[in-house]
Amino acid sequence: MTDKTVVAAVVGRPNVGKSTLVNALVGEKIAIVSPKPQTTRNRIFGIFEKDGTQVVLLDTPGFHRARTRLGDFMVKTVNDSVADVDAAVLVVEPVDNVGVQESQLIERIRASGAPAILVINKTDTVKKEDLLPIIARYGQAYAFDAVVPLSARTGDGVSELADELLRFRQEGEPLFPDDMITDQPERQMCAELVREKLLMTLQREVPHGTAVEVTRFHERDDGITDIDVTIYCEKAGHKGIIIGKNGAALKKVGELARRDIEKLLDGRVCLKTWVKVKENWRDSDVMIKNFGYTDE
Ligand code: GDP
Ligand code: MG
């Protein structure tokens, strides 16, 4: 049971190893939440649990511009709370010099007033004695609450960072239910993207109780990914709306979704969509779990 949470923003210039670090902390699991692009201000990097605490790692566009599509998968519950994160994690290269981008990020951290952890990453590339001047240099730039040298690549020091994060935990319900955290993030995100395009294309017409499931996700040897998607709706009439006149609506949904999925997967995608009528699917827990979200 988790009864404490930490929401932390992970910031740093490109290529310092933020994604690698988050993967090292989180493993395969990330959160899948409903797309709310208009209200998204922060992006979920990953979630993990340690000692009864749920740690939510955010990539904050206010801090830097993220390249991933994760931002479209922001959950409602976090939306309002993230303005003030419990901690900021600044990830830097192991060099004895505070760069321009680092200085800017430090200023933002200072302005936010959030507790701050400095992560000196890639310690596998430097000698131990080289760390001291780096720590001293950053110590002059800002009074960090903690400094953790680590190697996201080897995993050395990563659990120490997790322990430091726990120092900033708050009492409270988990921000994400366990069943919204999945080990099939790409698959789930594809389903969410199709759902997002449905909402965009059909606007207010989108039938209540429409759900999307990825039934096949297969990467060929030549790198093309075959993705089969089934859109479930509750009534035959809904099926007609989703498909549209001469199939125009479904075609548009598939085209828009394919483009975004190709960006997400960074490769070519062959996307096939089907629409099926399935009455009362919302009554089935199993299906809701499959879809990765509950009805909103
Ligand atoms: P991001 O842009 O900040 O998300 O950085 P990435 O996580 O994509 O990493 C950028 C590059 O740095 C990749 O080639 C990683 O393999 C490498 N990298 C990340 N962490 C480490 C580390 O601890 N040691 C070394 N040697 N390389 C790392
Ligand atoms: Mg990255």
Coordinates of N, CA and C in Angstrom, one line a residue, residues 45-143:
F45 N 7.2 11.4 -17.0 CA 8.4 10.6 -17.4 C 8.2 9.2 -17.0
G46 N 7.8 9.0 -15.7 CA 7.7 7.7 -15.2 C 7.3 7.7 -13.8
I47 N 6.9 6.5 -13.3 CA 6.4 6.4 -11.9 C 7.1 5.1 -11.3
F48 N 7.5 5.2 -10.1 CA 7.9 4.0 -9.4 C 7.5 4.1 -7.9
E49 N 7.6 3.0 -7.3 CA 7.2 2.9 -5.9 C 8.4 2.4 -5.1
K50 N 8.6 3.0 -3.9 CA 9.6 2.6 -3.0 C 9.2 2.8 -1.6
D51 N 9.3 1.8 -0.8 CA 9.0 2.0 0.7 C 7.6 2.6 0.9
G52 N 6.6 2.2 0.2 CA 5.3 2.7 0.4 C 5.0 4.1 -0.1
T53 N 5.9 4.6 -1.0 CA 5.8 5.9 -1.6 C 5.7 5.8 -3.1
Q54 N 4.8 6.5 -3.7 CA 4.7 6.5 -5.1 C 5.4 7.8 -5.6
V55 N 6.4 7.6 -6.4 CA 7.2 8.7 -6.9 C 6.8 8.9 -8.4
V56 N 6.4 10.2 -8.7 CA 6.0 10.5 -10.0 C 7.0 11.5 -10.6
L57 N 7.7 11.1 -11.7 CA 8.7 11.9 -12.3 C 8.1 12.7 -13.5
L58 N 8.2 14.0 -13.5 CA 7.7 14.8 -14.5 C 8.7 15.4 -15.3
D59 N 8.4 15.6 -16.6 CA 9.2 16.4 -17.5 C 8.5 17.6 -17.7
T60 N 9.0 18.8 -17.2 CA 8.2 20.0 -17.2 C 8.6 20.9 -18.3
P61 N 7.7 21.1 -19.3 CA 8.0 22.0 -20.4 C 8.4 23.4 -20.0
G62 N 7.9 23.8 -18.8 CA 8.4 25.1 -18.3 C 9.9 25.1 -18.0
F63 N 10.4 23.9 -17.8 CA 11.8 23.8 -17.5 C 12.6 23.6 -18.8
H64 N 12.1 22.7 -19.7 CA 12.7 22.5 -21.0 C 11.7 21.9 -21.9
R65 N 12.1 21.9 -23.2 CA 11.1 21.4 -24.2 C 11.4 20.0 -24.4
A66 N 10.4 19.1 -24.1 CA 10.6 17.7 -24.3 C 10.4 17.3 -25.7
R67 N 11.0 16.2 -26.1 CA 10.8 15.7 -27.5 C 9.8 14.6 -27.5
T68 N 9.5 14.0 -26.4 CA 8.6 12.9 -26.5 C 7.1 13.3 -26.6
R69 N 6.3 12.4 -26.8 CA 4.9 12.6 -26.9 C 4.2 12.4 -25.6
L70 N 5.0 12.0 -24.6 CA 4.3 11.6 -23.3 C 3.4 12.7 -22.8
G71 N 3.7 13.9 -23.2 CA 2.9 15.0 -22.6 C 1.4 15.0 -22.8
D72 N 1.0 14.3 -23.8 CA -0.4 14.2 -24.1 C -1.1 13.2 -23.2
F73 N -0.4 12.6 -22.3 CA -1.0 11.6 -21.5 C -1.0 12.0 -20.0
M74 N -1.4 13.2 -19.9 CA -1.4 13.7 -18.5 C -2.7 13.4 -17.8
V75 N -2.6 13.0 -16.6 CA -3.8 12.6 -15.9 C -4.4 13.9 -15.1
K76 N -5.7 13.9 -15.0 CA -6.4 15.0 -14.4 C -5.9 15.3 -13.0
T77 N -5.7 14.2 -12.2 CA -5.4 14.4 -10.8 C -4.1 15.2 -10.6
V78 N -3.1 15.0 -11.5 CA -1.8 15.6 -11.3 C -1.9 17.0 -11.8
N79 N -2.8 17.3 -12.7 CA -2.8 18.5 -13.4 C -2.7 19.8 -12.5
D80 N -3.4 19.8 -11.5 CA -3.4 21.0 -10.6 C -2.3 21.0 -9.6
S81 N -1.8 19.8 -9.3 CA -0.8 19.8 -8.2 C 0.6 20.1 -8.6
V82 N 0.8 20.0 -10.0 CA 2.2 20.0 -10.4 C 2.8 21.4 -10.4
A83 N 1.9 22.4 -10.3 CA 2.5 23.8 -10.3 C 3.6 23.9 -9.3
D84 N 3.3 23.3 -8.2 CA 4.4 23.2 -7.2 C 4.8 21.7 -7.0
V85 N 5.9 21.3 -7.6 CA 6.4 20.0 -7.4 C 7.0 19.8 -6.0
D86 N 7.1 18.6 -5.5 CA 7.7 18.4 -4.2 C 9.3 18.5 -4.3
A87 N 9.8 18.3 -5.5 CA 11.3 18.4 -5.7 C 11.6 18.6 -7.1
A88 N 12.7 19.2 -7.4 CA 13.3 19.4 -8.7 C 14.6 18.6 -8.8
V89 N 14.8 17.8 -9.8 CA 16.0 17.1 -10.0 C 16.7 17.7 -11.2
L90 N 17.9 18.3 -10.9 CA 18.7 18.8 -12.0 C 19.8 17.9 -12.4
V91 N 19.7 17.4 -13.6 CA 20.7 16.4 -14.1 C 21.8 17.1 -14.9
V92 N 23.1 16.9 -14.6 CA 24.1 17.6 -15.3 C 25.2 16.6 -15.7
E93 N 26.0 17.0 -16.7 CA 27.2 16.3 -17.1 C 28.3 16.4 -16.0
P94 N 29.2 15.5 -15.9 CA 30.3 15.5 -14.9 C 31.4 16.4 -15.3
V95 N 31.1 17.7 -15.5 CA 32.1 18.7 -15.9 C 32.2 19.8 -14.9
D96 N 33.4 20.3 -14.7 CA 33.7 21.3 -13.7 C 33.4 22.7 -14.2
N97 N 32.1 22.9 -14.6 CA 31.7 24.2 -15.2 C 30.2 24.2 -15.2
V98 N 29.6 25.3 -14.7 CA 28.2 25.4 -14.8 C 27.8 26.1 -16.1
G99 N 27.2 25.4 -17.0 CA 26.9 25.9 -18.3 C 25.8 26.9 -18.3
V100 N 25.6 27.6 -19.4 CA 24.5 28.6 -19.6 C 23.2 27.9 -19.3
Q101 N 22.9 26.8 -19.9 CA 21.6 26.1 -19.7 C 21.4 25.7 -18.3
E102 N 22.5 25.2 -17.6 CA 22.4 24.8 -16.2 C 22.1 26.1 -15.4
S103 N 22.7 27.2 -15.7 CA 22.5 28.4 -14.9 C 21.0 28.8 -15.0
Q104 N 20.5 28.7 -16.2 CA 19.1 29.1 -16.4 C 18.2 28.2 -15.7
L105 N 18.5 26.9 -15.7 CA 17.6 26.0 -15.0 C 17.7 26.2 -13.5
I106 N 18.9 26.5 -13.0 CA 19.1 26.8 -11.6 C 18.2 28.1 -11.2
E107 N 18.2 29.1 -12.1 CA 17.4 30.2 -11.8 C 15.9 29.9 -11.7
R108 N 15.5 29.0 -12.6 CA 14.0 28.6 -12.5 C 13.7 27.8 -11.3
I109 N 14.7 27.0 -10.8 CA 14.5 26.2 -9.6 C 14.4 27.2 -8.4
R110 N 15.3 28.2 -8.5 CA 15.3 29.2 -7.4 C 14.0 29.9 -7.4
A111 N 13.5 30.3 -8.5 CA 12.2 31.0 -8.6 C 11.0 30.1 -8.1
S112 N 11.1 28.8 -8.4 CA 10.0 27.9 -8.0 C 10.0 27.7 -6.5
G113 N 11.2 27.8 -5.9 CA 11.3 27.5 -4.5 C 11.2 26.1 -4.1
A114 N 11.2 25.2 -5.1 CA 11.2 23.8 -4.9 C 12.5 23.2 -4.3
P115 N 12.4 22.3 -3.4 CA 13.6 21.6 -3.0 C 14.3 21.0 -4.2
A116 N 15.7 21.1 -4.2 CA 16.4 20.7 -5.4 C 17.5 19.7 -5.2
I117 N 17.5 18.6 -6.0 CA 18.5 17.6 -6.0 C 19.4 17.8 -7.2
L118 N 20.7 17.9 -7.0 CA 21.6 17.9 -8.1 C 22.1 16.5 -8.4
V119 N 21.9 16.0 -9.6 CA 22.4 14.7 -10.1 C 23.6 14.9 -11.0
I120 N 24.8 14.5 -10.6 CA 25.9 14.5 -11.5 C 25.9 13.1 -12.2
N121 N 25.5 13.1 -13.4 CA 25.4 11.8 -14.1 C 26.7 11.4 -14.8
K122 N 26.7 10.2 -15.3 CA 27.8 9.7 -16.1 C 29.1 9.6 -15.3
T123 N 29.0 9.2 -14.0 CA 30.2 9.1 -13.2 C 31.1 8.0 -13.7
D124 N 30.5 7.1 -14.5 CA 31.4 6.0 -15.1 C 32.4 6.5 -16.1
T125 N 32.3 7.8 -16.5 CA 33.2 8.4 -17.4 C 34.3 9.2 -16.8
V126 N 34.2 9.4 -15.5 CA 35.3 10.2 -14.8 C 35.9 9.5 -13.6
K127 N 37.0 10.0 -13.1 CA 37.6 9.4 -11.9 C 36.9 10.0 -10.7
K128 N 37.0 9.3 -9.6 CA 36.3 9.7 -8.4 C 36.8 11.1 -7.9
E129 N 38.1 11.3 -8.0 CA 38.6 12.6 -7.5 C 38.2 13.8 -8.4
D130 N 37.8 13.5 -9.6 CA 37.3 14.6 -10.4 C 35.9 15.1 -10.0
L131 N 35.2 14.3 -9.2 CA 33.9 14.7 -8.8 C 33.9 15.9 -7.8
L132 N 34.9 15.9 -6.9 CA 34.9 16.9 -5.9 C 34.9 18.4 -6.4
P133 N 35.7 18.7 -7.4 CA 35.6 20.1 -7.9 C 34.3 20.4 -8.6
I134 N 33.7 19.4 -9.2 CA 32.3 19.6 -9.8 C 31.3 19.9 -8.7
I135 N 31.3 19.1 -7.7 CA 30.4 19.3 -6.6 C 30.6 20.7 -6.0
A136 N 31.9 21.1 -5.8 CA 32.2 22.4 -5.2 C 31.6 23.5 -6.1
R137 N 31.9 23.4 -7.4 CA 31.4 24.4 -8.4 C 29.9 24.6 -8.3
Y138 N 29.2 23.5 -8.4 CA 27.7 23.6 -8.3 C 27.2 24.1 -6.9
G139 N 28.0 23.7 -5.9 CA 27.7 24.2 -4.6 C 27.7 25.7 -4.5
Q140 N 28.7 26.3 -5.2 CA 28.8 27.8 -5.3 C 27.6 28.4 -6.0
A141 N 27.1 27.6 -7.0 CA 26.0 28.2 -7.9 C 24.7 28.1 -7.2
Y142 N 24.5 27.1 -6.3 CA 23.2 27.0 -5.7 C 23.3 26.1 -4.5
A143 N 22.4 26.4 -3.5 CA 22.4 25.5 -2.2 C 21.5 24.4 -2.5

